[in-house]
Coordinates of N, CA and C and ligand atoms in Angstrom, one line a residue:
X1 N 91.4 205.5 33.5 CA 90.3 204.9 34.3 C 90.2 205.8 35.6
X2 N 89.1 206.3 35.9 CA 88.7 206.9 36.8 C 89.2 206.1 38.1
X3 N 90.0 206.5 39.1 CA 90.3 205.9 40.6 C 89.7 206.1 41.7
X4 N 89.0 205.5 42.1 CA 87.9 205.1 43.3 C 89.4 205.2 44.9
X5 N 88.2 205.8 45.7 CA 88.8 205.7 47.0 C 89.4 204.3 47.3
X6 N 88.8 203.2 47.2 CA 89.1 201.6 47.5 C 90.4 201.2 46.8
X7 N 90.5 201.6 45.3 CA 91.2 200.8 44.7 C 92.4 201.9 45.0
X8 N 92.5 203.1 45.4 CA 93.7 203.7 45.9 C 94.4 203.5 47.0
X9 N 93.4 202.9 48.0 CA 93.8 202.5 49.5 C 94.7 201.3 49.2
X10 N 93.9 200.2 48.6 CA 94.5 198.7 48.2 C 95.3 198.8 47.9
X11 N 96.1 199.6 47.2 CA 97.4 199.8 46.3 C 98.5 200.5 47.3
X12 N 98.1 201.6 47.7 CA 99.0 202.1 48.5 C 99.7 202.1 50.0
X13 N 101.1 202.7 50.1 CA 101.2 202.6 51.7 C 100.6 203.9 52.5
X14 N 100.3 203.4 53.6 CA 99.8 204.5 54.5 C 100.7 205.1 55.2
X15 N 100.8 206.5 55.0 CA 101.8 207.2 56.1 C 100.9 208.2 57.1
X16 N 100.7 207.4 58.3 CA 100.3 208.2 59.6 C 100.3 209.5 59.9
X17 N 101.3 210.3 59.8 CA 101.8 211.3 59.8 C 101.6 212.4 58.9
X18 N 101.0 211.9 57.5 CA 101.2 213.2 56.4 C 99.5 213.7 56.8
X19 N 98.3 213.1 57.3 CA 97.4 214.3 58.2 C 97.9 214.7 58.7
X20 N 98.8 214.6 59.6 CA 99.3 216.2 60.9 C 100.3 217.2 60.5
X21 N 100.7 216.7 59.1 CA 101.7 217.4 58.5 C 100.9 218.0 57.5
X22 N 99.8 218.0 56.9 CA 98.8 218.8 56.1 C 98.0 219.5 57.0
X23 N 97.4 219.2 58.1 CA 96.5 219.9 59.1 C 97.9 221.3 59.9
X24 N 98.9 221.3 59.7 CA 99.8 222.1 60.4 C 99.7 223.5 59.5
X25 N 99.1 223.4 58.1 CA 99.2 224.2 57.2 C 98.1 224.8 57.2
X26 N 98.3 226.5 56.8 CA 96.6 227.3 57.0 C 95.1 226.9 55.9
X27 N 95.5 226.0 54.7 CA 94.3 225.7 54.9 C 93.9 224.1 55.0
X28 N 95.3 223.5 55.7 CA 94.9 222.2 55.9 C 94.4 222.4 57.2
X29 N 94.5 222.9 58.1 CA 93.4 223.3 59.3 C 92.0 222.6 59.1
X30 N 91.4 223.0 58.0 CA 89.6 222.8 58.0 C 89.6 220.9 57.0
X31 N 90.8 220.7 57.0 CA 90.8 219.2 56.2 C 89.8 218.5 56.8
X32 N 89.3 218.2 58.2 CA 88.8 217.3 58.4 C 87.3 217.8 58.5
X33 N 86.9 219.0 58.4 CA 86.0 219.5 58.1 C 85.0 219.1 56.7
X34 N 85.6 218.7 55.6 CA 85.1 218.1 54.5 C 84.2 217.4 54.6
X35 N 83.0 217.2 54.2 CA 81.9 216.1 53.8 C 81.9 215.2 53.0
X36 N 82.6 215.7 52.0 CA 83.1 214.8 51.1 C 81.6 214.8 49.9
X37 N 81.2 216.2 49.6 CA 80.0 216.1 49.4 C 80.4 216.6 47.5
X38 N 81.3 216.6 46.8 CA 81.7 216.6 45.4 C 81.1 217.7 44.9
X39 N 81.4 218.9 45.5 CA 80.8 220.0 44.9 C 82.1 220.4 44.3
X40 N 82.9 220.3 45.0 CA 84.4 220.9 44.2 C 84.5 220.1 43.2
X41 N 84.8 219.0 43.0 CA 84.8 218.2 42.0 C 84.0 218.4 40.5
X42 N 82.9 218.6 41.3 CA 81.5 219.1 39.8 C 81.7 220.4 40.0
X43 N 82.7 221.0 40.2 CA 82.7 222.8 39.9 C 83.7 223.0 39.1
X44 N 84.7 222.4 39.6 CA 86.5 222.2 38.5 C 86.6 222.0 36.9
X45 N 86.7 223.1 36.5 CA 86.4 223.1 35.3 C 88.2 222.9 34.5
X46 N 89.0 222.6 35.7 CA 90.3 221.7 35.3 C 90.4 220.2 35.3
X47 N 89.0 219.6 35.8 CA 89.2 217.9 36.4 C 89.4 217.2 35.4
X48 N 89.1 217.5 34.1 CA 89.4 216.5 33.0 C 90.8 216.5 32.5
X49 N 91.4 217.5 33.5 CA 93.1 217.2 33.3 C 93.7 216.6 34.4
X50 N 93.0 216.2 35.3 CA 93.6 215.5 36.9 C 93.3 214.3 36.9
X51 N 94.6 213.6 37.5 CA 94.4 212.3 37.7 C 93.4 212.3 39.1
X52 N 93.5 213.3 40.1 CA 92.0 212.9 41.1 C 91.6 214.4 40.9
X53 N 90.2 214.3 41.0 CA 89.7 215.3 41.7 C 89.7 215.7 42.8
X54 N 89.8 217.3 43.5 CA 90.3 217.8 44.5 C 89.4 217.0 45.9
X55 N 88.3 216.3 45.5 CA 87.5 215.8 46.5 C 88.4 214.5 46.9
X56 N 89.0 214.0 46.1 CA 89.5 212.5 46.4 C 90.8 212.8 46.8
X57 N 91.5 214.0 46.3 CA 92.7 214.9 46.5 C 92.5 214.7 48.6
X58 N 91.1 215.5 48.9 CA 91.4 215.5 50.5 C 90.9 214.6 50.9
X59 N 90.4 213.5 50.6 CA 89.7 212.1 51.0 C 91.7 211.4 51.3
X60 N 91.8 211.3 50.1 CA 93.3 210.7 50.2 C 94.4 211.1 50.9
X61 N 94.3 212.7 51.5 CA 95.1 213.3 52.6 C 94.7 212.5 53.9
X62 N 93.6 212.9 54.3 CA 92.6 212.6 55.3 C 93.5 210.8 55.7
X63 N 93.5 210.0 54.5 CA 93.9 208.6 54.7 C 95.3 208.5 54.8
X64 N 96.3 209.5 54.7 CA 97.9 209.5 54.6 C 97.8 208.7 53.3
X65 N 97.7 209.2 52.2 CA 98.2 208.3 51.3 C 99.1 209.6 50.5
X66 N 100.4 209.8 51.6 CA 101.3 211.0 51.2 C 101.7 210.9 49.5
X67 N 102.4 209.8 49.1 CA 102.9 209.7 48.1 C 101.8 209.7 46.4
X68 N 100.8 209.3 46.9 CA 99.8 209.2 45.9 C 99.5 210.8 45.6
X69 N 99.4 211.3 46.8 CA 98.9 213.2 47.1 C 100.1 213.6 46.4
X70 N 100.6 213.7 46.4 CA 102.6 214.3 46.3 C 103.0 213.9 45.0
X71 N 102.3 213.0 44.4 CA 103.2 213.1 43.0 C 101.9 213.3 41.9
X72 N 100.5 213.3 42.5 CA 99.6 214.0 41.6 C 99.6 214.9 40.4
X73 N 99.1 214.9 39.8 CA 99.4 216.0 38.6 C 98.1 216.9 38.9
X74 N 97.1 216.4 39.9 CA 96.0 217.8 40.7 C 96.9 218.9 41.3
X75 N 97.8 219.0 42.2 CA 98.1 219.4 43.1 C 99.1 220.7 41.5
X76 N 99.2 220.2 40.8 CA 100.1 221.1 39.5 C 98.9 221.6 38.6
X77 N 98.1 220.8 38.5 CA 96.9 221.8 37.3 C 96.2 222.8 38.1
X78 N 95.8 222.7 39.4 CA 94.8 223.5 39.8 C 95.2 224.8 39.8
X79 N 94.4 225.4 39.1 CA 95.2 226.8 38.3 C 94.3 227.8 39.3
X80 N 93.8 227.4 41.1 CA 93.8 228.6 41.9 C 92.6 229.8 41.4
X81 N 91.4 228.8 40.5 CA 90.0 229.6 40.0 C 89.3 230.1 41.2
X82 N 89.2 229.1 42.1 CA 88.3 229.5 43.5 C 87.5 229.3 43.1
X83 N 86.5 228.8 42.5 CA 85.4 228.4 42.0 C 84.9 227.6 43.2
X84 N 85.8 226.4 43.0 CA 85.1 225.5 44.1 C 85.5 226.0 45.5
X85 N 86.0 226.7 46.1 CA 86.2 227.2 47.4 C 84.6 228.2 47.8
X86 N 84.2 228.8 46.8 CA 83.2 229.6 46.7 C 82.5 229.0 46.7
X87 N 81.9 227.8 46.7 CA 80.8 226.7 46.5 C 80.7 225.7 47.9
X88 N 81.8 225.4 48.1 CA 82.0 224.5 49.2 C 81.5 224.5 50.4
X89 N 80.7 223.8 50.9 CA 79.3 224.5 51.9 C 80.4 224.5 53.5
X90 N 82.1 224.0 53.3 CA 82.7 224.0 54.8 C 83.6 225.3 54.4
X91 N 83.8 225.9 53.4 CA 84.8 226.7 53.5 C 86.0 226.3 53.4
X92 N 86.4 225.4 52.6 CA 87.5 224.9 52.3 C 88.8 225.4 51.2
X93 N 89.8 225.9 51.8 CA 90.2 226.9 50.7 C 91.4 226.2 49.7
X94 N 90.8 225.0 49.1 CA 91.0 224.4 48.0 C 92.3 224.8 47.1
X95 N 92.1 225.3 46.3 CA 93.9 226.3 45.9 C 95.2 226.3 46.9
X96 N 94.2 227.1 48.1 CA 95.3 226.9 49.0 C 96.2 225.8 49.3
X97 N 95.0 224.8 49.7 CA 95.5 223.7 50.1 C 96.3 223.2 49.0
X98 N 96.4 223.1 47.8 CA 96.9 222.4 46.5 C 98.3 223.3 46.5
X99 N 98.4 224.4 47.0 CA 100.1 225.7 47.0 C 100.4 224.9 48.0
X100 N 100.1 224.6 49.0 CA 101.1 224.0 50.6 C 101.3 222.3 49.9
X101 N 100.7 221.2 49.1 CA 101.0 220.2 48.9 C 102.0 220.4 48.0
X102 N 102.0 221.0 46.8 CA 102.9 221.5 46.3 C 104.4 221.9 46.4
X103 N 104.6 222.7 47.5 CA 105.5 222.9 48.5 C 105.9 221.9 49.3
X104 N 105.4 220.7 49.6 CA 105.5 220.2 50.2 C 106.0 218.9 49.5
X105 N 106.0 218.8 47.8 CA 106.0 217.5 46.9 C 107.3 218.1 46.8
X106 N 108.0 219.6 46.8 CA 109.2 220.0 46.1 C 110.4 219.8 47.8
X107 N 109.7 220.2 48.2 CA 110.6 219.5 49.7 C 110.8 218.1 50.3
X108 N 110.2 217.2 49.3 CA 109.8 215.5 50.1 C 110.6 215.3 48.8
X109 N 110.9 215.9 47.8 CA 111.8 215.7 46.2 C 110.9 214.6 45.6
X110 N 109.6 214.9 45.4 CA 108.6 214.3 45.3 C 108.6 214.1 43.4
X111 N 109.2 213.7 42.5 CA 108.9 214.2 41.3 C 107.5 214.4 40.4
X112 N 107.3 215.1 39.7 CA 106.1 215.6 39.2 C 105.6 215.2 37.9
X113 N 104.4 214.4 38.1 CA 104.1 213.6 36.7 C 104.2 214.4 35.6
X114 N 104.1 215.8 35.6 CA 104.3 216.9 34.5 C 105.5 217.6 35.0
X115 N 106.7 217.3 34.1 CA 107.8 218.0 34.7 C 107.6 219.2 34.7
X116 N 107.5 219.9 33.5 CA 107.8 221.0 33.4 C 107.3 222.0 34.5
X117 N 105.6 221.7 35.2 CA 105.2 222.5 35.7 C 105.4 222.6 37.1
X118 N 106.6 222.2 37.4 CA 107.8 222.9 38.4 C 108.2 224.2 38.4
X119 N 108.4 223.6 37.1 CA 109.5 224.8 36.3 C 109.3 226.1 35.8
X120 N 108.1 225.7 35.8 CA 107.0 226.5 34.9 C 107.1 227.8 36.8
X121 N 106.7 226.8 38.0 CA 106.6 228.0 38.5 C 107.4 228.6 39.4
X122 N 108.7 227.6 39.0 CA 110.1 228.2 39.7 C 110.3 229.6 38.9
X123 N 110.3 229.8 37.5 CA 110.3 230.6 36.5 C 109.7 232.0 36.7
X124 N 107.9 231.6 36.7 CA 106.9 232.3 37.0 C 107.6 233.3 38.7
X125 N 108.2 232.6 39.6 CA 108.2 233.2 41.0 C 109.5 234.2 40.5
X126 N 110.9 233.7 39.8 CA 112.1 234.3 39.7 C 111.5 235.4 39.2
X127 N 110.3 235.7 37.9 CA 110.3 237.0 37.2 C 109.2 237.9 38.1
X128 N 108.8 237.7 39.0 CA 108.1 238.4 40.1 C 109.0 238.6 41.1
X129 N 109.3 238.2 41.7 CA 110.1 238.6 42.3 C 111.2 239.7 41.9
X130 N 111.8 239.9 40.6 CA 112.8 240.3 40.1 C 112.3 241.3 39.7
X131 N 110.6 241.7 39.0 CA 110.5 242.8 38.6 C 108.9 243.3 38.8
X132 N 108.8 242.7 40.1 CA 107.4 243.0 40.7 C 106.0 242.2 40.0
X133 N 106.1 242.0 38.7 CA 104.7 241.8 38.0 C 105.6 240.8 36.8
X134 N 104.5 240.3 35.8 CA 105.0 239.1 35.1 C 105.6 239.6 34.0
X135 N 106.8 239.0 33.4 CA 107.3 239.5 32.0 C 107.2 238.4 31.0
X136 N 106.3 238.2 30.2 CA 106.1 237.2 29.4 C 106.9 236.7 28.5
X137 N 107.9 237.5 27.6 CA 108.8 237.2 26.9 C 110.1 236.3 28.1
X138 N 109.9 236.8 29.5 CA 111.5 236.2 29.9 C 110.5 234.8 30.4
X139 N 109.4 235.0 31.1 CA 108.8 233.6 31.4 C 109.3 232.3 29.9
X140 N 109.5 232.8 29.0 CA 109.3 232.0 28.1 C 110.7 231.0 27.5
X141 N 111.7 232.2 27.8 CA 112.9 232.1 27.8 C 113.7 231.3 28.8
X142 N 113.1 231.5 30.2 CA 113.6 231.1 31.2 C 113.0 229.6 31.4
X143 N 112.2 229.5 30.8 CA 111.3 228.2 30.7 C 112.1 227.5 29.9
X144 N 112.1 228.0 28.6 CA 113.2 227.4 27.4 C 114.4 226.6 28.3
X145 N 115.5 227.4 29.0 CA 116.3 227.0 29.8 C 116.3 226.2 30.6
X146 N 115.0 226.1 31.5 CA 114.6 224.7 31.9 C 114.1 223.7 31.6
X147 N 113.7 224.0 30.5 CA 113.4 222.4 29.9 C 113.6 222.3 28.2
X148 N 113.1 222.7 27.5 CA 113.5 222.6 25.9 C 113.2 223.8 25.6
X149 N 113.9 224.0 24.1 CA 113.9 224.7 23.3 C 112.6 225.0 22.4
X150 N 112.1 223.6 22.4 CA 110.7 223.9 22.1 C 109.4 224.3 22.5
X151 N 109.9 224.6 24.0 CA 108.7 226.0 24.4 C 108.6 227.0 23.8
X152 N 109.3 227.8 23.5 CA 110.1 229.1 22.3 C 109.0 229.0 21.5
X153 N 109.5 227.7 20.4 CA 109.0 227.6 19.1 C 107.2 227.3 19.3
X154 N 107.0 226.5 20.7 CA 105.4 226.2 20.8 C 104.7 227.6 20.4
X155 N 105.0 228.7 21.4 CA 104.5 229.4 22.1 C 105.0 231.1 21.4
X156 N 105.7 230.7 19.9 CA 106.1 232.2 19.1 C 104.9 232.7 18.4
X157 N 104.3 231.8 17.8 CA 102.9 232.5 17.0 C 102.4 233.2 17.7
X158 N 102.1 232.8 18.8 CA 100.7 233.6 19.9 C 101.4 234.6 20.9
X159 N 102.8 234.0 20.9 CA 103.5 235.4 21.1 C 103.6 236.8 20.1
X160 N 103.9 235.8 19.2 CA 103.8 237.4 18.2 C 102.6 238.1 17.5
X161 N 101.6 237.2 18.1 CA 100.1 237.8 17.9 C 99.8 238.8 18.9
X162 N 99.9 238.4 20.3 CA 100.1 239.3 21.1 C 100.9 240.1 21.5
X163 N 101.6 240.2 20.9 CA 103.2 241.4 20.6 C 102.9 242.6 19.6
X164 N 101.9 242.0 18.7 CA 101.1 243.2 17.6 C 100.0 243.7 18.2
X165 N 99.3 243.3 18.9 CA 98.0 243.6 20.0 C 98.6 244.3 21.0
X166 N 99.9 244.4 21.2 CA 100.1 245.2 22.3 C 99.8 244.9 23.6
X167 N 100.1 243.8 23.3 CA 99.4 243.0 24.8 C 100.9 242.4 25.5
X168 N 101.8 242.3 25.0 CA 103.2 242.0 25.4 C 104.0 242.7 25.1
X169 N 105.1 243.1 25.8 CA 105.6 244.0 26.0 C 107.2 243.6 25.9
X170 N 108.3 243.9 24.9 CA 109.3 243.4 24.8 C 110.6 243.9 26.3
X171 N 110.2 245.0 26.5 CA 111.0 245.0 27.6 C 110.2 245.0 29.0
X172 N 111.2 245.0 30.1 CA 110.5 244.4 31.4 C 109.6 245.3 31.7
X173 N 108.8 245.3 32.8 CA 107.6 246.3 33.2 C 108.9 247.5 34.5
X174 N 108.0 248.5 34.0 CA 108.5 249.2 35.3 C 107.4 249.7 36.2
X175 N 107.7 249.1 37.6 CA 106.7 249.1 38.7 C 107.0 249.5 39.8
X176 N 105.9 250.8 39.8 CA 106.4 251.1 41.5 C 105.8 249.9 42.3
X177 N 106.8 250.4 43.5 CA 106.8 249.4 44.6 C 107.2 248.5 44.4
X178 N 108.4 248.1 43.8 CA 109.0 246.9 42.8 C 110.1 246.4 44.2
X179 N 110.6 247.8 45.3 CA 111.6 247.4 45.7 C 110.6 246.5 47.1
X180 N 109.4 246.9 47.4 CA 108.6 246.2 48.3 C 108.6 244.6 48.0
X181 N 107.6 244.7 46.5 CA 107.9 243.2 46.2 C 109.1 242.2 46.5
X182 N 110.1 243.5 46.4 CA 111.3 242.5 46.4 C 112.1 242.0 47.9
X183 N 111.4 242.8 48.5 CA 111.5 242.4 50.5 C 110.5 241.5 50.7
X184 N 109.4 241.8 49.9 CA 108.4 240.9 50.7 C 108.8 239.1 50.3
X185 N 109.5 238.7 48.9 CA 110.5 238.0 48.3 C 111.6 237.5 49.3
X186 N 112.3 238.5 49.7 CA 113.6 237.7 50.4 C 112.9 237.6 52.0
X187 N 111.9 238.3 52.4 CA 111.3 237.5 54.0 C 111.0 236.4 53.5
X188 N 110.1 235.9 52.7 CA 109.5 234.5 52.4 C 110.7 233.4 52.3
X189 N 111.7 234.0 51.8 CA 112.6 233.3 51.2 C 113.4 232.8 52.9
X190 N 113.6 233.8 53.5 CA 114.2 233.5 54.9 C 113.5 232.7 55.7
X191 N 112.4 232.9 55.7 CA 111.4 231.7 56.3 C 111.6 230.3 56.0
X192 N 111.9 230.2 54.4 CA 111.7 229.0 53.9 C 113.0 228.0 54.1
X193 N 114.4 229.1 54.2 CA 115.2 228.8 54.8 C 115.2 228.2 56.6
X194 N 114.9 228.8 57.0 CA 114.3 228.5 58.2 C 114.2 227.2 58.9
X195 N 112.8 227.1 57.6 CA 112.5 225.6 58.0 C 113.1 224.4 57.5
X196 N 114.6 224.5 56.9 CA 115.0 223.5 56.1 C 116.1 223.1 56.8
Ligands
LIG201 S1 83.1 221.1 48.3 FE1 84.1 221.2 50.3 S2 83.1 219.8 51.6 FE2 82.5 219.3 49.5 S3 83.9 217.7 48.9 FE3 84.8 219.6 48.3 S4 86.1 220.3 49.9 FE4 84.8 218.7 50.7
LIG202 S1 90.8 226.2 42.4 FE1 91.7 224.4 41.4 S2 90.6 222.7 42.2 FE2 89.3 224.5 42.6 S3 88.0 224.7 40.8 FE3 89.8 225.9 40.4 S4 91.2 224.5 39.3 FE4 89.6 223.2 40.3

């Protein structure tokens, strides 16, 4: 069932504090800038997989409704198209904002209505980090390790389709500037330390 601003408030507790703690972040800055005018919404060509659309996503920031925001399964699909940031008549940089809540659902140990896609991009960051660019066979494996064995088996057909296409590559990539990636990796990483 589709969830209306009303019937989300009614339900939930309000925490005061999670606007100043989303406005502290570079694109929660323009949060209150929104009109609330549903163009992101009618642009999202992920919405039929979200429990809110990213319009009710900042409507419900806007109200502190932290925990509603934070265990979303939006804030994990939005797969960062820009579509609706490109449309949005305030300039709201939508993805962005969805990477800082995100970060912020894994620091509050927020759990995630779709497990795996934690995992998915703890995985995704370990093989970038390690070898500059993505390696699809270890994403798959390393995935396996964090959650089942039946990622493997999902995901071998279209691996080995793409493995005859030449489109995946059994050993890692070799990339200059791999040793950059890997500084620019442990700054972020020191930061993050930082704040904890
Ligand atoms: S398109 Fe921009 S202004 Fe309109 S609802 Fe979405 S975020 Fe708000
Ligand atoms: S960036 Fe995310 S919220 Fe925006 S249109 Fe793409 S999938 Fe939807």
């Amino acid at each position: 069932m589709e969830q209306t601003h009303a019937n989300v408030v009614k339900n939930q507790n309000v925490d005061s504090s999670f606007l100043e703690e989303v406005k502290k972040t570079e694109a929660g800055k323009k949060i209150l800038d929104c009109i609330q005018c549903g163009v992101c919404a009618g642009s999202c060509h992920a919405r039929f997989a979200m429990d809110y659309g990213p319009m009710q996503i900042i409507k419900m920031a806007q109200l502190g409704l932290k925990e509603d925001v934070l265990s979303s399964s939006t804030i994990w699909i939005c797969a960062s198209c820009y579509t609706c940031t490109s449309r949005c008549p305030r300039g709201i940089d939508i993805p962005l904002l969805m990477s800082s809540l995100k970060n912020m659902a894994i620091e509050n140990n927020v759990p995630a209505k779709i497990p795996a896609k934690p995992k998915f991009h703890k995985a995704f960051t370990e093989i970038v980090g390690k070898y500059g660019r993505m390696h699809e066979p270890q994403l798959q494996v390393r995935l396996m390790n964090k959650t089942s064995p039946k990622v493997l088996f999902n995901n071998a057909s279209l691996g080995l389709k793409m493995w005859r296409k030449g489109k995946v590559k059994m050993m890692p990539p070799k990339l200059q500037g791999k040793a950059q990636v890997k500084t620019i990796f442990r700054s972020a990483l020191r930061k993050e330390e930082k704040k904890e």
